[in-house]
Amino acid sequence: MDKQDLRDLLRKEYENGVGITELCRKYNQSINTVKSWRKRDGWKKKQINAPLTNAPPKKKTAPRKQKGANEKEIKIQMDILKGKSKQEIMSEYGISERTYSRKTRNARELRKERTEKYLEKIVEEVYKGELYRILKGTETAKANLVVRATKEINSQEMDTKKVQEYDKAYVTIKKMGNDLMRTGKMLTAYEVLEIDRQLAEEEMQREKLEIEKAKIKKDDDKDSEKEKEVIELLRNITGKVENNE
């Protein structure tokens, strides 16, 4: 069933007293979409006991058979979208292979439309909730790369390949941040992962540093204990010598 048929069906049910919320639930449509159809096409609910003076001719309601056909069409498309097999659908609804192919095309178009709406919703939510985090992440990642590159350059055994990798990553992330600020266009999943990867590597470096610090402190504590033992031993020896004298 194409979009116009669906709109006509919803309009008829709305004019016969069915509420928008119920229509949305029944036909799996968003409230905003149905409201826009109502406004654009001027849907009006039929007035009960309205005066008949100068009343326009009553519109003929769709025959029950037509309504049943529309409901059948919707059920077929829903089954296709749910993944029912071709043979099951053809057998259950008594349709030919040619009819099945046509309805499959309609279902694919419906799935595409739903997917586009879903992706738009995701992008909107991500854009609102993640924009600040991503911008902050780009600045942090750039600063970390500068620090790491500087450390590598100043090390006794500088790894040129590492410095080049840091420089390339810095340029890439800087461009991402600039593009995001200039156009407002959300980064791709790959670009966000690149930023997160740099931040994760920095976190790993920080954890390694903390481990090394802990080991050094532990070794220092051991040395300090040994030093105390030696001092105590020397004191004992010195005391014994003095007593002998």
PDB file of C-alpha atoms in Angstrom:
ATOM      1  CA  MET A   1       0.000   0.000   0.000  1.00  0.00           C
ATOM      2  CA  ASP A   2       1.493   3.304  -1.037  1.00  0.00           C
ATOM      3  CA  LYS A   3       1.685   6.388   1.137  1.00  0.00           C
ATOM      4  CA  GLN A   4      -1.361   8.085  -0.393  1.00  0.00           C
ATOM      5  CA  ASP A   5      -3.561   5.051   0.228  1.00  0.00           C
ATOM      6  CA  LEU A   6      -2.405   4.963   3.829  1.00  0.00           C
ATOM      7  CA  ARG A   7      -3.146   8.674   4.257  1.00  0.00           C
ATOM      8  CA  ASP A   8      -6.619   8.226   2.803  1.00  0.00           C
ATOM      9  CA  LEU A   9      -7.285   5.311   5.121  1.00  0.00           C
ATOM     10  CA  LEU A  10      -6.154   7.257   8.185  1.00  0.00           C
ATOM     11  CA  ARG A  11      -8.223  10.251   7.136  1.00  0.00           C
ATOM     12  CA  LYS A  12     -11.394   8.206   6.839  1.00  0.00           C
ATOM     13  CA  GLU A  13     -10.909   6.625  10.222  1.00  0.00           C
ATOM     14  CA  TYR A  14     -10.097  10.007  11.775  1.00  0.00           C
ATOM     15  CA  GLU A  15     -13.236  11.574  10.294  1.00  0.00           C
ATOM     16  CA  ASN A  16     -15.238   8.682  11.722  1.00  0.00           C
ATOM     17  CA  GLY A  17     -14.027   9.489  15.227  1.00  0.00           C
ATOM     18  CA  VAL A  18     -10.785   7.547  15.718  1.00  0.00           C
ATOM     19  CA  GLY A  19      -8.182   9.560  17.675  1.00  0.00           C
ATOM     20  CA  ILE A  20      -4.725  10.423  16.349  1.00  0.00           C
ATOM     21  CA  THR A  21      -2.923   8.467  19.074  1.00  0.00           C
ATOM     22  CA  GLU A  22      -4.886   5.329  18.264  1.00  0.00           C
ATOM     23  CA  LEU A  23      -4.235   5.757  14.534  1.00  0.00           C
ATOM     24  CA  CYS A  24      -0.496   6.155  15.127  1.00  0.00           C
ATOM     25  CA  ARG A  25      -0.389   3.017  17.233  1.00  0.00           C
ATOM     26  CA  LYS A  26      -2.533   1.012  14.818  1.00  0.00           C
ATOM     27  CA  TYR A  27      -0.605   1.954  11.655  1.00  0.00           C
ATOM     28  CA  ASN A  28       2.833   2.512  13.220  1.00  0.00           C
ATOM     29  CA  GLN A  29       3.098   6.181  12.270  1.00  0.00           C
ATOM     30  CA  SER A  30       4.569   9.076  14.234  1.00  0.00           C
ATOM     31  CA  ILE A  31       2.186  11.613  15.788  1.00  0.00           C
ATOM     32  CA  ASN A  32       3.931  14.500  14.013  1.00  0.00           C
ATOM     33  CA  THR A  33       3.456  12.815  10.625  1.00  0.00           C
ATOM     34  CA  VAL A  34      -0.270  12.204  11.127  1.00  0.00           C
ATOM     35  CA  LYS A  35      -0.792  15.720  12.477  1.00  0.00           C
ATOM     36  CA  SER A  36       0.945  17.183   9.417  1.00  0.00           C
ATOM     37  CA  TRP A  37      -1.358  15.142   7.130  1.00  0.00           C
ATOM     38  CA  ARG A  38      -4.404  16.322   9.077  1.00  0.00           C
ATOM     39  CA  LYS A  39      -3.349  19.958   8.753  1.00  0.00           C
ATOM     40  CA  ARG A  40      -2.306  19.740   5.095  1.00  0.00           C
ATOM     41  CA  ASP A  41      -5.431  17.909   3.897  1.00  0.00           C
ATOM     42  CA  GLY A  42      -7.858  19.642   6.268  1.00  0.00           C
ATOM     43  CA  TRP A  43      -9.166  16.570   8.057  1.00  0.00           C
ATOM     44  CA  LYS A  44     -12.381  17.286   9.975  1.00  0.00           C
ATOM     45  CA  LYS A  45     -14.209  14.946  12.300  1.00  0.00           C
ATOM     46  CA  LYS A  46     -17.863  14.440  11.427  1.00  0.00           C
ATOM     47  CA  GLN A  47     -20.202  16.435  13.657  1.00  0.00           C
ATOM     48  CA  ILE A  48     -22.798  14.355  15.495  1.00  0.00           C
ATOM     49  CA  ASN A  49     -26.339  15.780  15.093  1.00  0.00           C
ATOM     50  CA  ALA A  50     -24.967  18.713  13.079  1.00  0.00           C
ATOM     51  CA  PRO A  51     -27.537  20.907  11.256  1.00  0.00           C
ATOM     52  CA  LEU A  52     -28.176  19.763   7.731  1.00  0.00           C
ATOM     53  CA  THR A  53     -28.892  23.229   6.264  1.00  0.00           C
ATOM     54  CA  ASN A  54     -26.550  23.950   3.363  1.00  0.00           C
ATOM     55  CA  ALA A  55     -24.609  20.891   4.349  1.00  0.00           C
ATOM     56  CA  PRO A  56     -22.343  19.511   1.621  1.00  0.00           C
ATOM     57  CA  PRO A  57     -23.141  16.108   0.204  1.00  0.00           C
ATOM     58  CA  LYS A  58     -22.012  13.298   2.411  1.00  0.00           C
ATOM     59  CA  LYS A  59     -18.866  11.591   1.277  1.00  0.00           C
ATOM     60  CA  LYS A  60     -19.279   7.968   0.504  1.00  0.00           C
ATOM     61  CA  THR A  61     -17.410   5.852   2.957  1.00  0.00           C
ATOM     62  CA  ALA A  62     -15.144   3.181   1.627  1.00  0.00           C
ATOM     63  CA  PRO A  63     -16.864  -0.169   1.225  1.00  0.00           C
ATOM     64  CA  ARG A  64     -16.106  -2.690   3.922  1.00  0.00           C
ATOM     65  CA  LYS A  65     -14.388  -4.804   1.313  1.00  0.00           C
ATOM     66  CA  GLN A  66     -11.986  -1.968   0.473  1.00  0.00           C
ATOM     67  CA  LYS A  67     -11.232  -1.389   4.157  1.00  0.00           C
ATOM     68  CA  GLY A  68     -10.537  -5.080   4.601  1.00  0.00           C
ATOM     69  CA  ALA A  69      -8.262  -5.022   1.556  1.00  0.00           C
ATOM     70  CA  ASN A  70      -6.268  -2.142   3.035  1.00  0.00           C
ATOM     71  CA  GLU A  71      -5.876  -3.965   6.332  1.00  0.00           C
ATOM     72  CA  LYS A  72      -4.754  -7.078   4.471  1.00  0.00           C
ATOM     73  CA  GLU A  73      -2.212  -4.996   2.545  1.00  0.00           C
ATOM     74  CA  ILE A  74      -0.792  -3.630   5.785  1.00  0.00           C
ATOM     75  CA  LYS A  75      -0.579  -7.095   7.349  1.00  0.00           C
ATOM     76  CA  ILE A  76       1.265  -8.460   4.311  1.00  0.00           C
ATOM     77  CA  GLN A  77       3.820  -5.664   4.405  1.00  0.00           C
ATOM     78  CA  MET A  78       4.282  -6.078   8.151  1.00  0.00           C
ATOM     79  CA  ASP A  79       4.936  -9.814   7.690  1.00  0.00           C
ATOM     80  CA  ILE A  80       7.463  -9.070   4.949  1.00  0.00           C
ATOM     81  CA  LEU A  81       9.249  -6.600   7.214  1.00  0.00           C
ATOM     82  CA  LYS A  82       9.246  -9.144  10.048  1.00  0.00           C
ATOM     83  CA  GLY A  83      11.081 -11.612   7.785  1.00  0.00           C
ATOM     84  CA  LYS A  84       8.375 -14.177   7.028  1.00  0.00           C
ATOM     85  CA  SER A  85       9.309 -16.419   4.132  1.00  0.00           C
ATOM     86  CA  LYS A  86       7.966 -15.894   0.633  1.00  0.00           C
ATOM     87  CA  GLN A  87       6.108 -19.213   0.608  1.00  0.00           C
ATOM     88  CA  GLU A  88       4.479 -18.543   3.994  1.00  0.00           C
ATOM     89  CA  ILE A  89       3.133 -15.173   2.877  1.00  0.00           C
ATOM     90  CA  MET A  90       1.933 -16.411  -0.524  1.00  0.00           C
ATOM     91  CA  SER A  91       0.173 -19.359   1.127  1.00  0.00           C
ATOM     92  CA  GLU A  92      -1.355 -17.411   4.035  1.00  0.00           C
ATOM     93  CA  TYR A  93      -2.767 -14.563   1.934  1.00  0.00           C
ATOM     94  CA  GLY A  94      -3.391 -16.451  -1.314  1.00  0.00           C
ATOM     95  CA  ILE A  95      -1.341 -14.127  -3.525  1.00  0.00           C
ATOM     96  CA  SER A  96       0.710 -14.851  -6.635  1.00  0.00           C
ATOM     97  CA  GLU A  97       4.475 -14.554  -6.920  1.00  0.00           C
ATOM     98  CA  ARG A  98       4.078 -11.428  -9.045  1.00  0.00           C
ATOM     99  CA  THR A  99       1.877  -9.802  -6.393  1.00  0.00           C
ATOM    100  CA  TYR A 100       4.350 -10.839  -3.710  1.00  0.00           C
ATOM    101  CA  SER A 101       7.212  -9.172  -5.636  1.00  0.00           C
ATOM    102  CA  ARG A 102       5.245  -5.926  -5.926  1.00  0.00           C
ATOM    103  CA  LYS A 103       4.400  -5.916  -2.236  1.00  0.00           C
ATOM    104  CA  THR A 104       8.026  -6.669  -1.368  1.00  0.00           C
ATOM    105  CA  ARG A 105       9.084  -3.554  -3.284  1.00  0.00           C
ATOM    106  CA  ASN A 106       6.538  -1.527  -1.324  1.00  0.00           C
ATOM    107  CA  ALA A 107       7.806  -3.020   1.931  1.00  0.00           C
ATOM    108  CA  ARG A 108      11.403  -2.169   1.015  1.00  0.00           C
ATOM    109  CA  GLU A 109      10.399   1.429   0.388  1.00  0.00           C
ATOM    110  CA  LEU A 110       8.636   1.501   3.760  1.00  0.00           C
ATOM    111  CA  ARG A 111      11.686   0.003   5.478  1.00  0.00           C
ATOM    112  CA  LYS A 112      13.927   2.579   3.804  1.00  0.00           C
ATOM    113  CA  GLU A 113      11.676   5.406   4.961  1.00  0.00           C
ATOM    114  CA  ARG A 114      11.642   4.072   8.533  1.00  0.00           C
ATOM    115  CA  THR A 115      15.413   3.596   8.507  1.00  0.00           C
ATOM    116  CA  GLU A 116      15.970   7.165   7.318  1.00  0.00           C
ATOM    117  CA  LYS A 117      13.712   8.506  10.071  1.00  0.00           C
ATOM    118  CA  TYR A 118      15.473   6.353  12.649  1.00  0.00           C
ATOM    119  CA  LEU A 119      18.903   7.525  11.510  1.00  0.00           C
ATOM    120  CA  GLU A 120      17.760  11.148  11.575  1.00  0.00           C
ATOM    121  CA  LYS A 121      16.611  10.654  15.166  1.00  0.00           C
ATOM    122  CA  ILE A 122      19.918   9.064  16.140  1.00  0.00           C
ATOM    123  CA  VAL A 123      21.930  11.844  14.493  1.00  0.00           C
ATOM    124  CA  GLU A 124      19.839  14.474  16.262  1.00  0.00           C
ATOM    125  CA  GLU A 125      20.319  12.820  19.663  1.00  0.00           C
ATOM    126  CA  VAL A 126      24.027  12.289  19.079  1.00  0.00           C
ATOM    127  CA  TYR A 127      24.451  15.849  17.844  1.00  0.00           C
ATOM    128  CA  LYS A 128      22.797  17.294  20.952  1.00  0.00           C
ATOM    129  CA  GLY A 129      24.399  15.007  23.506  1.00  0.00           C
ATOM    130  CA  GLU A 130      27.832  14.329  22.041  1.00  0.00           C
ATOM    131  CA  LEU A 131      28.868  17.579  20.340  1.00  0.00           C
ATOM    132  CA  TYR A 132      30.484  19.065  23.443  1.00  0.00           C
ATOM    133  CA  ARG A 133      32.140  15.772  24.394  1.00  0.00           C
ATOM    134  CA  ILE A 134      33.616  15.324  20.927  1.00  0.00           C
ATOM    135  CA  LEU A 135      34.942  18.892  20.727  1.00  0.00           C
ATOM    136  CA  LYS A 136      36.483  18.527  24.175  1.00  0.00           C
ATOM    137  CA  GLY A 137      37.902  15.164  23.154  1.00  0.00           C
ATOM    138  CA  THR A 138      39.582  16.619  20.048  1.00  0.00           C
ATOM    139  CA  GLU A 139      41.339  19.288  22.114  1.00  0.00           C
ATOM    140  CA  THR A 140      42.468  16.752  24.727  1.00  0.00           C
ATOM    141  CA  ALA A 141      43.672  14.330  22.053  1.00  0.00           C
ATOM    142  CA  LYS A 142      45.651  17.093  20.292  1.00  0.00           C
ATOM    143  CA  ALA A 143      47.311  18.183  23.542  1.00  0.00           C
ATOM    144  CA  ASN A 144      48.215  14.584  24.391  1.00  0.00           C
ATOM    145  CA  LEU A 145      49.741  14.023  20.955  1.00  0.00           C
ATOM    146  CA  VAL A 146      51.888  17.156  21.283  1.00  0.00           C
ATOM    147  CA  VAL A 147      53.171  15.998  24.682  1.00  0.00           C
ATOM    148  CA  ARG A 148      53.925  12.489  23.429  1.00  0.00           C
ATOM    149  CA  ALA A 149      55.676  13.761  20.292  1.00  0.00           C
ATOM    150  CA  THR A 150      57.773  16.197  22.359  1.00  0.00           C
ATOM    151  CA  LYS A 151      58.797  13.434  24.777  1.00  0.00           C
ATOM    152  CA  GLU A 152      59.781  11.190  21.887  1.00  0.00           C
ATOM    153  CA  ILE A 153      61.830  13.937  20.200  1.00  0.00           C
ATOM    154  CA  ASN A 154      63.692  14.679  23.446  1.00  0.00           C
ATOM    155  CA  SER A 155      64.347  11.019  24.260  1.00  0.00           C
ATOM    156  CA  GLN A 156      67.856   9.610  23.821  1.00  0.00           C
ATOM    157  CA  GLU A 157      66.663   6.999  21.314  1.00  0.00           C
ATOM    158  CA  MET A 158      64.114   8.949  19.269  1.00  0.00           C
ATOM    159  CA  ASP A 159      61.792   6.838  17.118  1.00  0.00           C
ATOM    160  CA  THR A 160      61.197   8.894  13.953  1.00  0.00           C
ATOM    161  CA  LYS A 161      58.327   6.645  12.884  1.00  0.00           C
ATOM    162  CA  LYS A 162      56.473   7.304  16.139  1.00  0.00           C
ATOM    163  CA  VAL A 163      56.947  11.065  15.786  1.00  0.00           C
ATOM    164  CA  GLN A 164      55.523  10.902  12.254  1.00  0.00           C
ATOM    165  CA  GLU A 165      52.529   8.885  13.501  1.00  0.00           C
ATOM    166  CA  TYR A 166      51.845  11.441  16.241  1.00  0.00           C
ATOM    167  CA  ASP A 167      52.089  14.282  13.730  1.00  0.00           C
ATOM    168  CA  LYS A 168      49.730  12.571  11.273  1.00  0.00           C
ATOM    169  CA  ALA A 169      47.183  11.831  14.023  1.00  0.00           C
ATOM    170  CA  TYR A 170      47.398  15.440  15.242  1.00  0.00           C
ATOM    171  CA  VAL A 171      46.716  16.852  11.761  1.00  0.00           C
ATOM    172  CA  THR A 172      43.792  14.440  11.262  1.00  0.00           C
ATOM    173  CA  ILE A 173      42.128  15.229  14.594  1.00  0.00           C
ATOM    174  CA  LYS A 174      42.694  18.968  14.180  1.00  0.00           C
ATOM    175  CA  LYS A 175      40.943  18.853  10.792  1.00  0.00           C
ATOM    176  CA  MET A 176      38.019  16.914  12.317  1.00  0.00           C
ATOM    177  CA  GLY A 177      37.548  19.520  15.037  1.00  0.00           C
ATOM    178  CA  ASN A 178      37.810  22.429  12.595  1.00  0.00           C
ATOM    179  CA  ASP A 179      35.289  20.862  10.215  1.00  0.00           C
ATOM    180  CA  LEU A 180      32.892  20.187  13.075  1.00  0.00           C
ATOM    181  CA  MET A 181      33.100  23.775  14.344  1.00  0.00           C
ATOM    182  CA  ARG A 182      32.847  25.300  10.860  1.00  0.00           C
ATOM    183  CA  THR A 183      30.003  23.254   9.372  1.00  0.00           C
ATOM    184  CA  GLY A 184      28.310  21.752  12.426  1.00  0.00           C
ATOM    185  CA  LYS A 185      28.336  18.429  10.590  1.00  0.00           C
ATOM    186  CA  MET A 186      28.608  15.465  12.945  1.00  0.00           C
ATOM    187  CA  LEU A 187      31.740  13.346  12.632  1.00  0.00           C
ATOM    188  CA  THR A 188      31.538   9.882  11.142  1.00  0.00           C
ATOM    189  CA  ALA A 189      31.773   6.839  13.389  1.00  0.00           C
ATOM    190  CA  TYR A 190      35.332   6.246  12.140  1.00  0.00           C
ATOM    191  CA  GLU A 191      36.411   9.786  13.018  1.00  0.00           C
ATOM    192  CA  VAL A 192      34.923   9.561  16.513  1.00  0.00           C
ATOM    193  CA  LEU A 193      36.701   6.226  17.014  1.00  0.00           C
ATOM    194  CA  GLU A 194      40.007   7.825  15.994  1.00  0.00           C
ATOM    195  CA  ILE A 195      39.624  10.471  18.708  1.00  0.00           C
ATOM    196  CA  ASP A 196      38.601   7.863  21.277  1.00  0.00           C
ATOM    197  CA  ARG A 197      41.578   5.718  20.284  1.00  0.00           C
ATOM    198  CA  GLN A 198      44.008   8.558  20.926  1.00  0.00           C
ATOM    199  CA  LEU A 199      42.396   9.277  24.290  1.00  0.00           C
ATOM    200  CA  ALA A 200      42.501   5.576  25.197  1.00  0.00           C
ATOM    201  CA  GLU A 201      46.198   5.360  24.304  1.00  0.00           C
ATOM    202  CA  GLU A 202      46.905   8.374  26.487  1.00  0.00           C
ATOM    203  CA  GLU A 203      44.995   6.765  29.351  1.00  0.00           C
ATOM    204  CA  MET A 204      47.048   3.586  28.930  1.00  0.00           C
ATOM    205  CA  GLN A 205      50.264   5.615  29.004  1.00  0.00           C
ATOM    206  CA  ARG A 206      49.074   7.328  32.175  1.00  0.00           C
ATOM    207  CA  GLU A 207      48.275   3.992  33.808  1.00  0.00           C
ATOM    208  CA  LYS A 208      51.711   2.623  32.864  1.00  0.00           C
ATOM    209  CA  LEU A 209      53.324   5.704  34.377  1.00  0.00           C
ATOM    210  CA  GLU A 210      51.380   5.217  37.604  1.00  0.00           C
ATOM    211  CA  ILE A 211      52.482   1.574  37.742  1.00  0.00           C
ATOM    212  CA  GLU A 212      56.122   2.588  37.224  1.00  0.00           C
ATOM    213  CA  LYS A 213      55.803   5.232  39.940  1.00  0.00           C
ATOM    214  CA  ALA A 214      54.360   2.657  42.322  1.00  0.00           C
ATOM    215  CA  LYS A 215      57.226   0.252  41.559  1.00  0.00           C
ATOM    216  CA  ILE A 216      59.828   2.965  42.097  1.00  0.00           C
ATOM    217  CA  LYS A 217      58.184   3.968  45.374  1.00  0.00           C
ATOM    218  CA  LYS A 218      58.144   0.348  46.472  1.00  0.00           C
ATOM    219  CA  ASP A 219      61.834  -0.034  45.605  1.00  0.00           C
ATOM    220  CA  ASP A 220      62.614   3.220  47.414  1.00  0.00           C
ATOM    221  CA  ASP A 221      60.764   1.954  50.471  1.00  0.00           C
ATOM    222  CA  LYS A 222      62.796  -1.248  50.387  1.00  0.00           C
ATOM    223  CA  ASP A 223      66.045   0.709  50.042  1.00  0.00           C
ATOM    224  CA  SER A 224      64.979   2.940  52.904  1.00  0.00           C
ATOM    225  CA  GLU A 225      64.327  -0.091  55.108  1.00  0.00           C
ATOM    226  CA  LYS A 226      67.719  -1.556  54.230  1.00  0.00           C
ATOM    227  CA  GLU A 227      69.371   1.769  54.929  1.00  0.00           C
ATOM    228  CA  LYS A 228      67.706   1.908  58.344  1.00  0.00           C
ATOM    229  CA  GLU A 229      68.895  -1.620  59.101  1.00  0.00           C
ATOM    230  CA  VAL A 230      72.485  -0.728  58.134  1.00  0.00           C
ATOM    231  CA  ILE A 231      72.397   2.435  60.249  1.00  0.00           C
ATOM    232  CA  GLU A 232      71.028   0.480  63.200  1.00  0.00           C
ATOM    233  CA  LEU A 233      73.732  -2.158  62.744  1.00  0.00           C
ATOM    234  CA  LEU A 234      76.456   0.493  62.632  1.00  0.00           C
ATOM    235  CA  ARG A 235      75.074   2.076  65.776  1.00  0.00           C
ATOM    236  CA  ASN A 236      75.165  -1.261  67.566  1.00  0.00           C
ATOM    237  CA  ILE A 237      78.738  -1.905  66.458  1.00  0.00           C
ATOM    238  CA  THR A 238      79.794   1.613  67.469  1.00  0.00           C
ATOM    239  CA  GLY A 239      78.139   1.202  70.864  1.00  0.00           C
ATOM    240  CA  LYS A 240      79.926  -2.089  71.525  1.00  0.00           C
ATOM    241  CA  VAL A 241      83.299  -0.581  70.571  1.00  0.00           C
ATOM    242  CA  GLU A 242      82.761   2.372  72.858  1.00  0.00           C
ATOM    243  CA  ASN A 243      81.798   0.073  75.736  1.00  0.00           C
ATOM    244  CA  ASN A 244      84.965  -1.998  75.274  1.00  0.00           C
ATOM    245  CA  GLU A 245      87.089   1.087  75.428  1.00  0.00           C
TER     246      GLU A 245
END
